[in-house]
mmCIF file of C-alpha atoms and ligand atoms in Angstrom:
data_model
loop_
_atom_site.group_PDB
_atom_site.id
_atom_site.type_symbol
_atom_site.label_atom_id
_atom_site.label_comp_id
_atom_site.label_asym_id
_atom_site.label_seq_id
_atom_site.Cartn_x
_atom_site.Cartn_y
_atom_site.Cartn_z
ATOM 1 C CA UNK A 1 1.792 23.341 -4.042
ATOM 2 C CA UNK A 2 -1.288 21.992 -2.403
ATOM 3 C CA UNK A 3 -0.613 23.782 0.880
ATOM 4 C CA UNK A 4 0.131 27.016 -0.937
ATOM 5 C CA UNK A 5 -1.353 26.639 -4.429
ATOM 6 C CA UNK A 6 -4.112 24.669 -6.039
ATOM 7 C CA UNK A 7 -2.201 21.743 -7.493
ATOM 8 C CA UNK A 8 -3.125 18.229 -6.376
ATOM 9 C CA UNK A 9 -1.272 14.930 -6.742
ATOM 10 C CA UNK A 10 -4.075 13.670 -9.031
ATOM 11 C CA UNK A 11 -6.968 15.436 -10.735
ATOM 12 C CA UNK A 12 -9.712 14.970 -13.294
ATOM 13 C CA UNK A 13 -10.368 17.609 -15.915
ATOM 14 C CA UNK A 14 -14.066 17.951 -16.851
ATOM 15 C CA UNK A 15 -13.167 19.806 -20.045
ATOM 16 C CA UNK A 16 -11.328 16.991 -21.755
ATOM 17 C CA UNK A 17 -12.267 14.084 -19.454
ATOM 18 C CA UNK A 18 -8.612 13.424 -18.619
ATOM 19 C CA UNK A 19 -7.015 12.006 -15.493
ATOM 20 C CA UNK A 20 -3.676 13.641 -14.682
ATOM 21 C CA UNK A 21 -1.071 12.977 -12.029
ATOM 22 C CA UNK A 22 2.217 14.456 -10.929
ATOM 23 C CA UNK A 23 4.857 11.958 -12.020
ATOM 24 C CA UNK A 24 6.711 11.873 -8.710
ATOM 25 C CA UNK A 25 9.757 10.081 -10.083
ATOM 26 C CA UNK A 26 11.116 13.412 -11.295
ATOM 27 C CA UNK A 27 10.709 15.388 -8.074
ATOM 28 C CA UNK A 28 12.299 17.458 -6.625
ATOM 29 C CA UNK A 29 14.185 18.330 -9.792
ATOM 30 C CA UNK A 30 11.314 18.558 -12.275
ATOM 31 C CA UNK A 31 7.558 18.965 -11.962
ATOM 32 C CA UNK A 32 6.228 16.610 -14.619
ATOM 33 C CA UNK A 33 2.513 16.062 -15.248
ATOM 34 C CA UNK A 34 1.415 12.780 -16.798
ATOM 35 C CA UNK A 35 -1.967 12.178 -18.419
ATOM 36 C CA UNK A 36 -3.245 8.689 -17.718
ATOM 37 C CA UNK A 37 -5.419 7.510 -20.571
ATOM 38 C CA UNK A 38 -5.947 3.804 -19.956
ATOM 39 C CA UNK A 39 -6.218 1.320 -17.128
ATOM 40 C CA UNK A 40 -2.946 -0.222 -18.360
ATOM 41 C CA UNK A 41 -1.224 3.164 -17.983
ATOM 42 C CA UNK A 42 -2.686 3.542 -14.474
ATOM 43 C CA UNK A 43 -1.396 0.069 -13.516
ATOM 44 C CA UNK A 44 2.078 1.056 -14.729
ATOM 45 C CA UNK A 45 1.904 4.390 -12.891
ATOM 46 C CA UNK A 46 1.043 2.651 -9.600
ATOM 47 C CA UNK A 47 3.462 -0.280 -9.998
ATOM 48 C CA UNK A 48 6.413 1.843 -11.149
ATOM 49 C CA UNK A 49 5.620 4.510 -8.554
ATOM 50 C CA UNK A 50 4.926 7.477 -10.807
ATOM 51 C CA UNK A 51 2.511 8.004 -7.931
ATOM 52 C CA UNK A 52 2.640 6.360 -4.527
ATOM 53 C CA UNK A 53 1.411 6.666 -0.940
ATOM 54 C CA UNK A 54 -1.493 4.615 0.370
ATOM 55 C CA UNK A 55 -4.337 7.161 0.121
ATOM 56 C CA UNK A 56 -3.237 8.316 -3.335
ATOM 57 C CA UNK A 57 -2.934 4.741 -4.574
ATOM 58 C CA UNK A 58 -6.569 4.262 -3.518
ATOM 59 C CA UNK A 59 -7.763 7.353 -5.374
ATOM 60 C CA UNK A 60 -5.690 6.393 -8.428
ATOM 61 C CA UNK A 61 -7.152 2.884 -8.416
ATOM 62 C CA UNK A 62 -10.651 4.396 -8.311
ATOM 63 C CA UNK A 63 -9.813 6.468 -11.403
ATOM 64 C CA UNK A 64 -8.234 3.354 -12.904
ATOM 65 C CA UNK A 65 -11.607 1.634 -12.581
ATOM 66 C CA UNK A 66 -13.234 4.612 -14.315
ATOM 67 C CA UNK A 67 -10.779 4.228 -17.200
ATOM 68 C CA UNK A 68 -11.513 0.495 -17.227
ATOM 69 C CA UNK A 69 -15.238 1.282 -17.481
ATOM 70 C CA UNK A 70 -14.607 3.539 -20.463
ATOM 71 C CA UNK A 71 -12.790 0.657 -22.127
ATOM 72 C CA UNK A 72 -15.104 -2.161 -21.030
ATOM 73 C CA UNK A 73 -18.277 -0.125 -21.529
ATOM 74 C CA UNK A 74 -17.695 -0.006 -25.287
ATOM 75 C CA UNK A 75 -17.726 -3.802 -25.448
ATOM 76 C CA UNK A 76 -20.402 -4.308 -22.806
ATOM 77 C CA UNK A 77 -18.158 -6.773 -21.029
ATOM 78 C CA UNK A 78 -18.276 -7.219 -17.258
ATOM 79 C CA UNK A 79 -15.503 -9.775 -17.663
ATOM 80 C CA UNK A 80 -13.167 -7.041 -18.921
ATOM 81 C CA UNK A 81 -14.063 -4.917 -15.935
ATOM 82 C CA UNK A 82 -13.238 -7.688 -13.507
ATOM 83 C CA UNK A 83 -10.024 -8.378 -15.385
ATOM 84 C CA UNK A 84 -9.053 -4.700 -15.027
ATOM 85 C CA UNK A 85 -9.835 -4.845 -11.289
ATOM 86 C CA UNK A 86 -7.487 -7.833 -10.944
ATOM 87 C CA UNK A 87 -4.731 -6.015 -12.805
ATOM 88 C CA UNK A 88 -5.050 -2.989 -10.552
ATOM 89 C CA UNK A 89 -5.080 -5.183 -7.437
ATOM 90 C CA UNK A 90 -1.860 -6.875 -8.528
ATOM 91 C CA UNK A 91 0.121 -3.625 -8.798
ATOM 92 C CA UNK A 92 1.056 -3.130 -5.124
ATOM 93 C CA UNK A 93 0.082 -5.437 -2.247
ATOM 94 C CA UNK A 94 0.603 -3.604 1.048
ATOM 95 C CA UNK A 95 -1.545 -0.456 0.995
ATOM 96 C CA UNK A 96 -5.096 -1.613 1.650
ATOM 97 C CA UNK A 97 -6.600 1.537 0.110
ATOM 98 C CA UNK A 98 -6.073 0.080 -3.333
ATOM 99 C CA UNK A 99 -8.212 -3.017 -2.693
ATOM 100 C CA UNK A 100 -10.747 -0.909 -0.792
ATOM 101 C CA UNK A 101 -11.201 1.537 -3.684
ATOM 102 C CA UNK A 102 -11.391 -1.171 -6.354
ATOM 103 C CA UNK A 103 -13.975 -3.110 -4.333
ATOM 104 C CA UNK A 104 -16.021 0.040 -3.755
ATOM 105 C CA UNK A 105 -16.104 0.606 -7.513
ATOM 106 C CA UNK A 106 -17.080 -3.024 -8.217
ATOM 107 C CA UNK A 107 -19.863 -2.867 -5.616
ATOM 108 C CA UNK A 108 -21.185 0.381 -7.100
ATOM 109 C CA UNK A 109 -21.228 -1.077 -10.597
ATOM 110 C CA UNK A 110 -22.674 -4.443 -9.604
ATOM 111 C CA UNK A 111 -26.329 -3.481 -9.966
ATOM 112 C CA UNK A 112 -25.957 -1.515 -13.221
ATOM 113 C CA UNK A 113 -26.848 -3.596 -16.255
ATOM 114 C CA UNK A 114 -26.331 -0.975 -18.974
ATOM 115 C CA UNK A 115 -22.556 -0.806 -19.713
ATOM 116 C CA UNK A 116 -22.965 2.663 -21.190
ATOM 117 C CA UNK A 117 -23.760 3.906 -17.680
ATOM 118 C CA UNK A 118 -20.616 2.423 -16.141
ATOM 119 C CA UNK A 119 -18.193 5.266 -16.914
ATOM 120 C CA UNK A 120 -20.403 7.983 -15.372
ATOM 121 C CA UNK A 121 -21.065 5.852 -12.283
ATOM 122 C CA UNK A 122 -17.385 5.010 -11.805
ATOM 123 C CA UNK A 123 -16.307 8.602 -12.394
ATOM 124 C CA UNK A 124 -18.753 9.884 -9.772
ATOM 125 C CA UNK A 125 -17.409 7.330 -7.282
ATOM 126 C CA UNK A 126 -13.781 8.201 -8.079
ATOM 127 C CA UNK A 127 -14.485 11.884 -7.550
ATOM 128 C CA UNK A 128 -16.225 11.066 -4.291
ATOM 129 C CA UNK A 129 -13.254 9.011 -3.072
ATOM 130 C CA UNK A 130 -10.932 11.883 -4.022
ATOM 131 C CA UNK A 131 -13.080 14.430 -2.152
ATOM 132 C CA UNK A 132 -13.350 12.147 0.875
ATOM 133 C CA UNK A 133 -9.585 11.784 1.020
ATOM 134 C CA UNK A 134 -9.093 15.558 0.972
ATOM 135 C CA UNK A 135 -11.625 16.014 3.757
ATOM 136 C CA UNK A 136 -10.240 13.168 5.876
ATOM 137 C CA UNK A 137 -6.722 14.578 5.676
ATOM 138 C CA UNK A 138 -7.984 18.062 6.528
ATOM 139 C CA UNK A 139 -9.658 16.677 9.636
ATOM 140 C CA UNK A 140 -6.540 14.719 10.619
ATOM 141 C CA UNK A 141 -4.794 18.093 10.613
ATOM 142 C CA UNK A 142 -7.507 19.639 12.778
ATOM 143 C CA UNK A 143 -7.254 16.849 15.354
ATOM 144 C CA UNK A 144 -3.488 16.374 15.235
ATOM 145 C CA UNK A 145 -2.572 20.024 15.731
ATOM 146 C CA UNK A 146 -3.560 19.716 19.421
ATOM 147 C CA UNK A 147 -0.651 17.323 19.998
ATOM 148 C CA UNK A 148 1.859 19.802 18.618
ATOM 149 C CA UNK A 149 0.233 22.777 20.318
ATOM 150 C CA UNK A 150 0.286 21.031 23.691
ATOM 151 C CA UNK A 151 4.052 20.533 23.474
ATOM 152 C CA UNK A 152 4.536 24.134 22.374
ATOM 153 C CA UNK A 153 2.433 25.427 25.261
ATOM 154 C CA UNK A 154 4.621 23.470 27.695
ATOM 155 C CA UNK A 155 8.022 24.313 26.238
ATOM 156 C CA UNK A 156 7.410 27.626 24.461
ATOM 157 C CA UNK A 157 10.122 26.618 22.056
ATOM 158 C CA UNK A 158 10.252 25.143 18.562
ATOM 159 C CA UNK A 159 8.523 21.765 18.327
ATOM 160 C CA UNK A 160 10.692 19.131 16.629
ATOM 161 C CA UNK A 161 8.830 16.432 14.736
ATOM 162 C CA UNK A 162 10.510 13.382 13.207
ATOM 163 C CA UNK A 163 8.840 11.853 10.166
ATOM 164 C CA UNK A 164 9.627 8.923 7.908
ATOM 165 C CA UNK A 165 8.941 8.473 4.192
ATOM 166 C CA UNK A 166 6.440 10.829 2.582
ATOM 167 C CA UNK A 167 3.067 10.978 4.268
ATOM 168 C CA UNK A 168 2.390 14.403 2.792
ATOM 169 C CA UNK A 169 -0.025 15.657 0.163
ATOM 170 C CA UNK A 170 1.975 13.877 -2.524
ATOM 171 C CA UNK A 171 1.005 10.606 -0.834
ATOM 172 C CA UNK A 172 -2.645 11.664 -0.636
ATOM 173 C CA UNK A 173 -4.466 14.303 -2.688
ATOM 174 C CA UNK A 174 -4.031 17.336 -0.444
ATOM 175 C CA UNK A 175 -2.750 18.104 3.083
ATOM 176 C CA UNK A 176 -1.233 14.649 3.689
ATOM 177 C CA UNK A 177 -1.708 12.507 6.775
ATOM 178 C CA UNK A 178 1.378 12.900 9.000
ATOM 179 C CA UNK A 179 2.039 16.334 7.508
ATOM 180 C CA UNK A 180 -1.518 17.635 8.000
ATOM 181 C CA UNK A 181 -1.033 18.486 11.715
ATOM 182 C CA UNK A 182 2.397 19.947 10.874
ATOM 183 C CA UNK A 183 0.973 22.217 8.155
ATOM 184 C CA UNK A 184 -1.903 23.180 10.454
ATOM 185 C CA UNK A 185 0.520 24.092 13.263
ATOM 186 C CA UNK A 186 2.755 26.035 10.885
ATOM 187 C CA UNK A 187 -0.236 27.986 9.543
ATOM 188 C CA UNK A 188 -1.310 28.800 13.106
ATOM 189 C CA UNK A 189 2.113 30.285 13.796
ATOM 190 C CA UNK A 190 3.407 27.521 16.072
ATOM 191 C CA UNK A 191 7.150 27.192 15.439
ATOM 192 C CA UNK A 192 7.705 23.698 14.132
ATOM 193 C CA UNK A 193 10.746 22.003 12.642
ATOM 194 C CA UNK A 194 10.703 18.611 10.914
ATOM 195 C CA UNK A 195 13.481 16.016 10.894
ATOM 196 C CA UNK A 196 12.978 14.272 7.549
ATOM 197 C CA UNK A 197 14.329 10.718 7.226
ATOM 198 C CA UNK A 198 15.745 10.359 3.717
ATOM 199 C CA UNK A 199 14.006 6.936 3.437
ATOM 200 C CA UNK A 200 16.176 4.627 1.418
ATOM 201 C CA UNK A 201 15.948 3.103 -1.096
ATOM 202 C CA UNK A 202 13.605 5.413 -3.010
ATOM 203 C CA UNK A 203 14.275 8.439 -0.832
ATOM 204 C CA UNK A 204 10.680 9.599 -0.519
ATOM 205 C CA UNK A 205 11.701 11.707 2.484
ATOM 206 C CA UNK A 206 14.674 13.391 0.835
ATOM 207 C CA UNK A 207 12.981 13.896 -2.520
ATOM 208 C CA UNK A 208 9.310 14.420 -1.705
ATOM 209 C CA UNK A 209 8.764 15.391 1.936
ATOM 210 C CA UNK A 210 11.666 17.849 1.862
ATOM 211 C CA UNK A 211 10.314 19.371 -1.364
ATOM 212 C CA UNK A 212 6.780 19.639 0.015
ATOM 213 C CA UNK A 213 7.915 21.238 3.271
ATOM 214 C CA UNK A 214 10.158 23.603 1.350
ATOM 215 C CA UNK A 215 7.259 24.681 -0.872
ATOM 216 C CA UNK A 216 5.185 25.389 2.245
ATOM 217 C CA UNK A 217 8.165 27.095 3.930
ATOM 218 C CA UNK A 218 8.112 24.718 6.899
ATOM 219 C CA UNK A 219 11.591 24.560 8.507
ATOM 220 C CA UNK A 220 13.054 21.093 8.061
ATOM 221 C CA UNK A 221 16.311 19.152 7.986
ATOM 222 C CA UNK A 222 16.934 15.946 6.039
ATOM 223 C CA UNK A 223 18.775 13.242 7.976
ATOM 224 C CA UNK A 224 20.046 9.814 7.025
ATOM 225 C CA UNK A 225 17.723 7.018 8.035
ATOM 226 C CA UNK A 226 19.985 5.864 10.850
ATOM 227 C CA UNK A 227 20.196 9.251 12.603
ATOM 228 C CA UNK A 228 16.786 9.118 14.298
ATOM 229 C CA UNK A 229 17.896 7.053 17.300
ATOM 230 C CA UNK A 230 20.695 9.475 18.082
ATOM 231 C CA UNK A 231 18.381 12.503 17.857
ATOM 232 C CA UNK A 232 15.778 10.821 20.047
ATOM 233 C CA UNK A 233 18.419 10.009 22.682
ATOM 234 C CA UNK A 234 19.592 13.611 22.814
ATOM 235 C CA UNK A 235 16.239 15.339 23.287
ATOM 236 C CA UNK A 236 16.151 16.706 19.757
ATOM 237 C CA UNK A 237 12.782 15.149 18.887
ATOM 238 C CA UNK A 238 9.523 16.059 20.671
ATOM 239 C CA UNK A 239 7.303 13.646 18.803
ATOM 240 C CA UNK A 240 7.378 11.209 15.894
ATOM 241 C CA UNK A 241 4.594 11.407 13.320
ATOM 242 C CA UNK A 242 4.246 8.903 10.460
ATOM 243 C CA UNK A 243 1.559 7.628 8.078
ATOM 244 C CA UNK A 244 0.181 4.147 7.485
ATOM 245 C CA UNK A 245 -0.282 1.859 4.520
ATOM 246 C CA UNK A 246 -2.444 -0.626 6.374
ATOM 247 C CA UNK A 247 -3.691 -0.611 9.948
ATOM 248 C CA UNK A 248 -5.181 -3.699 11.563
ATOM 249 C CA UNK A 249 -8.374 -3.446 13.593
ATOM 250 C CA UNK A 250 -6.126 -3.958 16.643
ATOM 251 C CA UNK A 251 -3.876 -0.981 15.830
ATOM 252 C CA UNK A 252 -0.779 -2.574 14.253
ATOM 253 C CA UNK A 253 0.562 -0.361 11.468
ATOM 254 C CA UNK A 254 2.377 -1.242 8.240
ATOM 255 C CA UNK A 255 4.344 1.711 6.933
ATOM 256 C CA UNK A 256 7.524 2.363 4.969
ATOM 257 C CA UNK A 257 10.450 0.110 5.848
ATOM 258 C CA UNK A 258 12.291 1.565 8.826
ATOM 259 C CA UNK A 259 9.222 2.861 10.633
ATOM 260 C CA UNK A 260 9.421 0.033 13.184
ATOM 261 C CA UNK A 261 12.978 0.968 14.161
ATOM 262 C CA UNK A 262 11.901 4.570 14.762
ATOM 263 C CA UNK A 263 9.056 3.349 16.958
ATOM 264 C CA UNK A 264 11.453 1.200 18.999
ATOM 265 C CA UNK A 265 13.840 4.104 19.473
ATOM 266 C CA UNK A 266 11.004 6.480 20.385
ATOM 267 C CA UNK A 267 9.665 3.974 22.900
ATOM 268 C CA UNK A 268 13.090 3.487 24.472
ATOM 269 C CA UNK A 269 13.416 7.237 24.936
ATOM 270 C CA UNK A 270 9.859 7.928 26.111
ATOM 271 C CA UNK A 271 9.050 10.080 23.082
ATOM 272 C CA UNK A 272 5.463 9.906 21.728
ATOM 273 C CA UNK A 273 5.058 8.024 18.447
ATOM 274 C CA UNK A 274 1.894 8.932 16.514
ATOM 275 C CA UNK A 275 0.429 7.440 13.357
ATOM 276 C CA UNK A 276 -1.872 9.623 11.255
ATOM 277 C CA UNK A 277 -4.248 7.730 9.013
ATOM 278 C CA UNK A 278 -7.534 8.082 7.205
ATOM 279 C CA UNK A 279 -9.959 5.239 7.974
ATOM 280 C CA UNK A 280 -9.501 3.990 4.400
ATOM 281 C CA UNK A 281 -6.208 2.442 5.555
ATOM 282 C CA UNK A 282 -7.864 0.318 8.244
ATOM 283 C CA UNK A 283 -8.132 -3.333 7.296
ATOM 284 C CA UNK A 284 -11.038 -4.533 9.398
ATOM 285 C CA UNK A 285 -10.283 -8.168 8.530
ATOM 286 C CA UNK A 286 -6.859 -8.287 10.170
ATOM 287 C CA UNK A 287 -5.856 -8.554 13.825
ATOM 288 C CA UNK A 288 -2.143 -9.426 13.703
ATOM 289 C CA UNK A 289 -0.164 -7.058 11.507
ATOM 290 C CA UNK A 290 3.188 -8.862 11.653
ATOM 291 C CA UNK A 291 1.655 -12.200 10.696
ATOM 292 C CA UNK A 292 -1.009 -11.046 8.275
ATOM 293 C CA UNK A 293 -0.080 -7.863 6.401
ATOM 294 C CA UNK A 294 1.532 -8.685 3.035
ATOM 295 C CA UNK A 295 4.879 -6.915 2.731
ATOM 296 C CA UNK A 296 5.829 -5.813 -0.765
ATOM 297 C CA UNK A 297 9.263 -6.839 -1.999
ATOM 298 C CA UNK A 298 10.395 -4.598 -4.827
ATOM 299 C CA UNK A 299 13.109 -4.884 -7.432
ATOM 300 C CA UNK A 300 16.556 -5.130 -5.817
ATOM 301 C CA UNK A 301 17.854 -2.619 -8.367
ATOM 302 C CA UNK A 302 16.204 0.107 -6.261
ATOM 303 C CA UNK A 303 18.837 -0.757 -3.630
ATOM 304 C CA UNK A 304 21.746 -1.241 -6.044
ATOM 305 C CA UNK A 305 21.234 2.068 -7.827
ATOM 306 C CA UNK A 306 20.618 5.591 -6.550
ATOM 307 C CA UNK A 307 18.730 8.095 -8.667
ATOM 308 C CA UNK A 308 19.446 11.821 -8.666
ATOM 309 C CA UNK A 309 20.924 14.856 -10.327
ATOM 310 C CA UNK A 310 24.706 14.615 -10.839
ATOM 311 C CA UNK A 311 26.662 17.457 -9.229
ATOM 312 C CA UNK A 312 27.579 18.927 -12.594
ATOM 313 C CA UNK A 313 24.716 17.489 -14.674
ATOM 314 C CA UNK A 314 21.311 18.601 -15.858
ATOM 315 C CA UNK A 315 19.771 15.171 -16.485
ATOM 316 C CA UNK A 316 18.519 12.857 -13.749
ATOM 317 C CA UNK A 317 20.820 9.817 -13.677
ATOM 318 C CA UNK A 318 21.110 6.480 -11.909
ATOM 319 C CA UNK A 319 24.376 5.391 -10.354
ATOM 320 C CA UNK A 320 25.289 1.959 -9.041
ATOM 321 C CA UNK A 321 26.496 1.909 -5.425
ATOM 322 C CA UNK A 322 26.820 -1.850 -4.813
ATOM 323 C CA UNK A 323 29.497 -4.195 -6.115
ATOM 324 C CA UNK A 324 28.101 -5.794 -9.269
ATOM 325 C CA UNK A 325 28.231 -9.265 -7.731
ATOM 326 C CA UNK A 326 26.474 -8.363 -4.437
ATOM 327 C CA UNK A 327 22.855 -9.397 -4.182
ATOM 328 C CA UNK A 328 20.384 -6.994 -2.559
ATOM 329 C CA UNK A 329 16.934 -7.378 -0.972
ATOM 330 C CA UNK A 330 14.283 -4.703 -1.077
ATOM 331 C CA UNK A 331 11.557 -5.017 1.553
ATOM 332 C CA UNK A 332 9.341 -1.990 1.091
ATOM 333 C CA UNK A 333 7.369 -1.934 4.371
ATOM 334 C CA UNK A 334 7.502 -3.140 7.951
ATOM 335 C CA UNK A 335 4.956 -3.481 10.726
ATOM 336 C CA UNK A 336 4.992 -1.473 13.941
ATOM 337 C CA UNK A 337 3.083 -3.325 16.663
ATOM 338 C CA UNK A 338 0.321 -1.347 18.355
ATOM 339 C CA UNK A 339 2.117 -1.497 21.732
ATOM 340 C CA UNK A 340 4.770 0.913 20.376
ATOM 341 C CA UNK A 341 2.227 3.464 19.125
ATOM 342 C CA UNK A 342 1.190 6.262 21.478
ATOM 343 C CA UNK A 343 -2.016 7.037 19.562
ATOM 344 C CA UNK A 344 -3.645 7.044 16.149
ATOM 345 C CA UNK A 345 -4.774 10.330 14.603
ATOM 346 C CA UNK A 346 -7.795 9.766 12.365
ATOM 347 C CA UNK A 347 -10.414 11.934 10.693
ATOM 348 C CA UNK A 348 -12.735 11.167 13.609
ATOM 349 C CA UNK A 349 -10.272 12.079 16.334
ATOM 350 C CA UNK A 350 -7.332 10.670 18.280
ATOM 351 C CA UNK A 351 -7.560 7.208 19.810
ATOM 352 C CA UNK A 352 -5.326 4.622 21.484
ATOM 353 C CA UNK A 353 -3.890 2.047 19.064
ATOM 354 C CA UNK A 354 -6.113 -0.684 20.412
ATOM 355 C CA UNK A 355 -9.131 -2.585 19.130
ATOM 356 C CA UNK A 356 -11.341 -0.802 21.666
ATOM 357 C CA UNK A 357 -9.894 2.596 20.867
ATOM 358 C CA UNK A 358 -10.446 2.204 17.135
ATOM 359 C CA UNK A 359 -13.902 0.694 17.618
ATOM 360 C CA UNK A 360 -14.939 3.615 19.815
ATOM 361 C CA UNK A 361 -14.330 6.009 16.919
ATOM 362 C CA UNK A 362 -15.545 3.731 14.119
ATOM 363 C CA UNK A 363 -18.294 1.712 15.686
HETATM 364 O O1 MRU B 401 6.197 2.988 -1.171
HETATM 365 P P1 MRU B 401 5.368 4.214 -0.931
HETATM 366 O O2 MRU B 401 6.072 5.477 -1.254
HETATM 367 O O3 MRU B 401 4.013 4.102 -1.592
HETATM 368 O O4 MRU B 401 5.122 4.207 0.629
HETATM 369 C C1 MRU B 401 4.414 5.250 1.212
HETATM 370 C C2 MRU B 401 4.402 5.203 2.687
HETATM 371 O O5 MRU B 401 4.896 4.281 3.296
HETATM 372 C C3 MRU B 401 3.679 6.289 3.391
HETATM 373 O O6 MRU B 401 4.305 6.609 4.595
HETATM 374 C C4 MRU B 401 2.264 5.790 3.658
HETATM 375 O O7 MRU B 401 1.628 5.491 2.451
HETATM 376 C C5 MRU B 401 1.452 6.731 4.420
HETATM 377 S S1 MRU B 401 1.035 8.054 3.360
HETATM 378 C C6 MRU B 401 -0.124 9.013 3.802
#
């Protein structure tokens, strides 16, 4: 998939003008494709995480605006379009790509009076955003491979990368962000092995990253979320590589809950901690990630129940693991301060996680 075949996480079919996605809730057990036919269906798909990952959410929101234009265009109503934008914006708060893509669509449509032209304009922009994401991720791979290669050249032994959540092609369109340098290294013949944090509560690492790496035949091992510190202490990790849902202009990074703890453990053990991100995840308005980045709190049932395939079953099932009376809290992201980040890997190159470093690449 993606690294080995032509499937993407989202695609538009010219033939029947349909937007399709992989419904990631069923992976790794089933590969289910969902056609998204309305902006309401796209809102549900984003909110309920049929698709997820910051770059992909941005591309999906752009297609959501195209679907909104198809609906609003018939009635000639800009009000409906703005309403649809608000509904998309309300689906998930942390990944800035969503707001960025919706705003880009609104800006592009602002000067167009004829509502019948809206769908074509919005579709062209959505396709552009999709293509840009693919290219940005490809370039992240080109830049990031040097970090893996350098370690390999020094040690001449397998390079062990620790990653958290899924920052692979399923979180983007192709290649992924944190996985792009890993795939690039693997394709170049550099021996690489990935420690995959399972990533409770939704297990994006265990379900999605492990599946992706398996499809691409990249050696990997799934570990429980709490194992990273131990591995870092015992020299079993050469570098940590994660993605980002929102990056401040000063280099603070919001990513899946638990990322901060990995950064602390990496820092304590002198192991480099890299964040790979396309510039669409930079929020140029923010300077203090901990204080300013909105952290999504999801339904506590995601903590109370675990989803998977029963040992002797064929149907995906949910099982409760908490006492019925115990409350749960479900914070979906945390913020890693820039001081704990060795460098950022972007489509324009690698830079320190500082305001100056970012500005030097994106002046
Ligand atoms: O809740 P999710 O699955 O949307 O969270 C995804 C992540 O935190 C990813 O690590 C992040 O989006 C970077 S993906 C390229």
